[in-house]
Short mmCIF file of C-alpha atoms in Angstrom, two decimals:
data_model
loop_
_atom_site.label_atom_id
_atom_site.label_comp_id
_atom_site.label_asym_id
_atom_site.label_seq_id
_atom_site.Cartn_x
_atom_site.Cartn_y
_atom_site.Cartn_z
CA ALA A 1 -11.64 -49.13 63.42
CA SER A 2 -14.58 -49.70 61.13
CA GLY A 3 -13.21 -46.70 59.19
CA ILE A 4 -15.10 -44.39 59.55
CA LEU A 5 -12.59 -40.66 59.32
CA ALA A 6 -15.93 -38.55 59.91
CA CYS A 7 -19.06 -37.93 60.73
CA ASP A 8 -21.24 -35.49 60.15
CA ILE A 9 -24.78 -35.15 61.04
CA PHE A 10 -27.79 -32.87 59.81
CA ARG A 11 -31.27 -32.32 60.44
CA VAL A 12 -34.23 -30.88 59.19
CA GLN A 13 -36.98 -30.93 61.65
CA ASN A 14 -37.79 -34.04 61.91
CA ARG A 15 -35.64 -35.80 59.70
CA LEU A 16 -31.44 -36.58 60.24
CA VAL A 17 -28.95 -36.84 56.95
CA MET A 18 -25.76 -38.32 57.74
CA ILE A 19 -22.13 -37.49 55.79
CA LEU A 20 -19.24 -40.03 56.29
CA GLU A 21 -16.77 -40.32 55.13
CA THR A 22 -14.90 -43.33 54.50
CA THR A 23 -11.68 -45.76 54.39
CA GLU A 24 -10.80 -46.83 50.73
CA ASP A 25 -12.06 -49.85 51.61
CA PHE A 26 -14.63 -49.24 54.51
CA SER A 27 -17.80 -51.78 53.96
CA PHE A 28 -21.28 -51.26 55.60
CA GLU A 29 -21.65 -54.35 56.40
CA ARG A 30 -18.05 -54.93 58.43
CA LYS A 31 -19.65 -52.25 60.18
CA HIS A 32 -22.32 -54.12 60.44
CA THR A 33 -20.65 -57.10 62.83
CA LEU A 34 -18.21 -54.39 64.61
CA ASP A 35 -21.29 -53.72 66.20
CA GLN A 36 -23.59 -55.91 66.56
CA SER A 37 -20.26 -56.90 68.79
CA ASN A 38 -19.69 -53.50 70.82
CA PRO A 39 -22.36 -53.41 73.73
CA LYS A 40 -21.97 -49.50 74.17
CA VAL A 41 -22.55 -49.26 70.54
CA GLN A 42 -25.99 -51.48 70.68
CA ALA A 43 -26.75 -49.49 74.20
CA TRP A 44 -26.93 -46.59 72.34
CA GLU A 45 -28.38 -47.73 69.29
CA SER A 46 -31.15 -49.31 71.82
CA LEU A 47 -30.99 -45.80 72.98
CA MET A 48 -31.54 -44.24 70.57
CA TRP A 49 -35.04 -46.06 69.23
CA ASN A 50 -36.34 -43.83 71.51
CA TYR A 51 -36.06 -40.30 69.41
CA GLN A 52 -35.76 -41.92 66.07
CA GLN A 53 -38.79 -42.68 63.68
CA ALA A 54 -37.79 -44.79 60.91
CA LEU A 55 -38.66 -42.79 57.26
CA PRO A 56 -41.71 -44.35 55.15
CA GLY A 57 -40.35 -47.48 53.37
CA ALA A 58 -37.65 -48.66 55.51
CA LYS A 59 -37.45 -52.36 57.16
CA ASP A 60 -38.06 -53.42 60.80
CA GLY A 61 -35.16 -51.94 62.55
CA GLU A 62 -33.83 -49.60 60.16
CA LYS A 63 -33.13 -46.49 60.81
CA TRP A 64 -30.43 -45.34 58.11
CA MET A 65 -30.83 -45.68 54.03
CA LEU A 66 -28.79 -45.37 51.62
CA MET A 67 -29.58 -42.05 50.18
CA GLU A 68 -28.67 -41.72 46.09
CA GLN A 69 -27.77 -38.53 44.89
CA ILE A 70 -29.14 -36.13 42.44
CA PHE A 71 -26.71 -33.18 42.50
CA GLY A 72 -23.24 -32.55 42.44
CA LEU A 73 -21.27 -29.88 41.30
#
């Protein structure tokens, strides 16, 4: 329902990188709204905070941050 077609998460030591394949009309704002009203997503997010560490510079409650692509081939 959110427009995510595929999701891959990679790990190196204590860092995760997530790559999403989405529909053209995907928006993080819409995904956030859907997630806030989904009890299963909220339970999962609460559990995951036990294992995830916010990056330096992250806002309060922010686990995932958008990256800037610096190279593509």
